[in-house]
Amino acid sequence: MIVQTEAIVLKQHKIANNRRMIVLFTKKYGKISAGTNMNEGRRGKSALALRPFAYSDFELYKKGSYYNINGSDLKKSHYSIGEKLDRFMASSDMISYLEKIIQEEQPSPKIFDLSIEFLEVISKANDNFDTILLSFYIQSLKYLGIMPELKKCVNCGEKIDGLDYIFSVEAGGGLCNKCTNIKTIEAGDRLIFRPTFDIIGTIDYFANNRMNKFLKISLKRQFILQLKQILNSYVGYYLDVDILNEEWGSPKLGGK
Ligand SMILES: [Zn+2]
């Protein structure tokens, strides 16, 4: 059967007989792997359409869960991602996150549209790549159905004010001062964060603003790292996904 779908190229690798396997995030079928005879050396739009970060229309031959790429038509190459190291790193982190959260043959159209938005915005960005990446992570939680509770205490429903709460990954949001006292909080619990800044307010801001707003918002490195730690703990708990790569643990990049 011949099918058509839009897709983002997540990665490609060589397989036997001069063929390539392209991992695609398709709008209609979720994540799929598709074989092709087309190769990088070939010039023109069809070859560019197979590069990582490209957004393209594909014509696929589908038989069961086997896919072959019959043709491709480039919509956006997002070539500028490769022109700057920080932009490339943030975009690569986003792609590897997608690979982990998108299920094979299960469409996720909202996350697909969010991914297109991310690629558009990061392609234009000259700075603040990590801020844009954070907004992508946080907004994806909505569509994955695991957005933390941001307005009130998860336990008693009381409105949370100021910094008088803890952020509990396990509880799925903020716990007010009263409920924190009832629950025994073990020191060093990696699922508990005491706010040194307004964690909930910040996540709420990221969740409810369009991504292009973050083109102009630069956050302190320290702040970005803390938010990343919290999110890593959060998606690790709910999705068993790790968003921190070695770069974040390495002191050499700590100073920016
Ligand atoms: Zn409470």
CSV table of N, CA and C in Angstrom, one decimal, residues 10 13 30-32 53 74-75 92 110 125 129 134 156 167 170 176 225 231 234 248:
chain,number,residue,atom,x,y,z
A,10,LEU,N,14.5,11.9,12.2
A,10,LEU,CA,15.2,11.9,13.5
A,10,LEU,C,16.6,11.4,13.3
A,13,HIS,N,20.8,5.8,9.3
A,13,HIS,CA,22.1,5.0,9.3
A,13,HIS,C,22.1,4.1,8.1
A,30,GLY,N,3.3,8.0,13.8
A,30,GLY,CA,4.2,8.1,14.9
A,30,GLY,C,5.6,7.8,14.4
A,31,LYS,N,6.4,7.1,15.3
A,31,LYS,CA,7.8,6.8,14.9
A,31,LYS,C,7.8,5.6,14.0
A,32,ILE,N,8.5,5.7,12.9
A,32,ILE,CA,8.7,4.5,12.0
A,32,ILE,C,10.2,4.5,11.5
A,53,PHE,N,16.7,16.5,11.1
A,53,PHE,CA,16.0,17.8,11.4
A,53,PHE,C,15.1,18.3,10.2
A,74,LEU,N,11.1,17.9,0.2
A,74,LEU,CA,11.5,18.7,1.3
A,74,LEU,C,10.6,19.9,1.5
A,75,LYS,N,10.1,20.1,2.7
A,75,LYS,CA,9.4,21.3,3.1
A,75,LYS,C,10.3,22.4,3.7
A,92,SER,N,19.7,18.5,18.9
A,92,SER,CA,20.0,17.0,19.0
A,92,SER,C,19.4,16.5,20.3
A,110,LYS,N,-0.2,16.3,18.2
A,110,LYS,CA,0.1,17.5,18.9
A,110,LYS,C,1.6,17.7,19.2
A,125,ALA,N,16.8,31.2,16.1
A,125,ALA,CA,17.4,31.7,17.4
A,125,ALA,C,18.9,32.0,17.2
A,129,PHE,N,19.2,29.0,23.4
A,129,PHE,CA,18.8,27.7,22.8
A,129,PHE,C,18.3,26.8,23.9
A,134,LEU,N,13.9,24.0,26.9
A,134,LEU,CA,13.1,23.8,28.1
A,134,LEU,C,11.6,24.0,27.9
A,156,CYS,N,-4.1,18.9,49.2
A,156,CYS,CA,-5.3,19.4,49.8
A,156,CYS,C,-6.0,20.4,48.9
A,167,PHE,N,8.2,21.1,45.6
A,167,PHE,CA,7.8,20.5,44.4
A,167,PHE,C,8.1,19.0,44.5
A,170,GLU,N,6.8,12.9,42.7
A,170,GLU,CA,6.0,11.7,43.0
A,170,GLU,C,4.5,12.2,43.1
A,176,CYS,N,1.7,22.1,49.6
A,176,CYS,CA,1.8,23.3,50.5
A,176,CYS,C,2.5,23.0,51.8
A,225,LEU,N,20.1,24.9,34.7
A,225,LEU,CA,20.5,23.6,35.2
A,225,LEU,C,19.6,23.1,36.2
A,231,LEU,N,13.2,18.6,35.7
A,231,LEU,CA,12.5,18.0,34.6
A,231,LEU,C,13.0,16.6,34.4
A,234,TYR,N,11.5,14.4,36.8
A,234,TYR,CA,10.1,14.3,36.5
A,234,TYR,C,9.8,13.3,35.4
A,248,TRP,N,25.7,17.9,30.6
A,248,TRP,CA,25.2,18.6,31.7
A,248,TRP,C,26.0,18.3,33.0
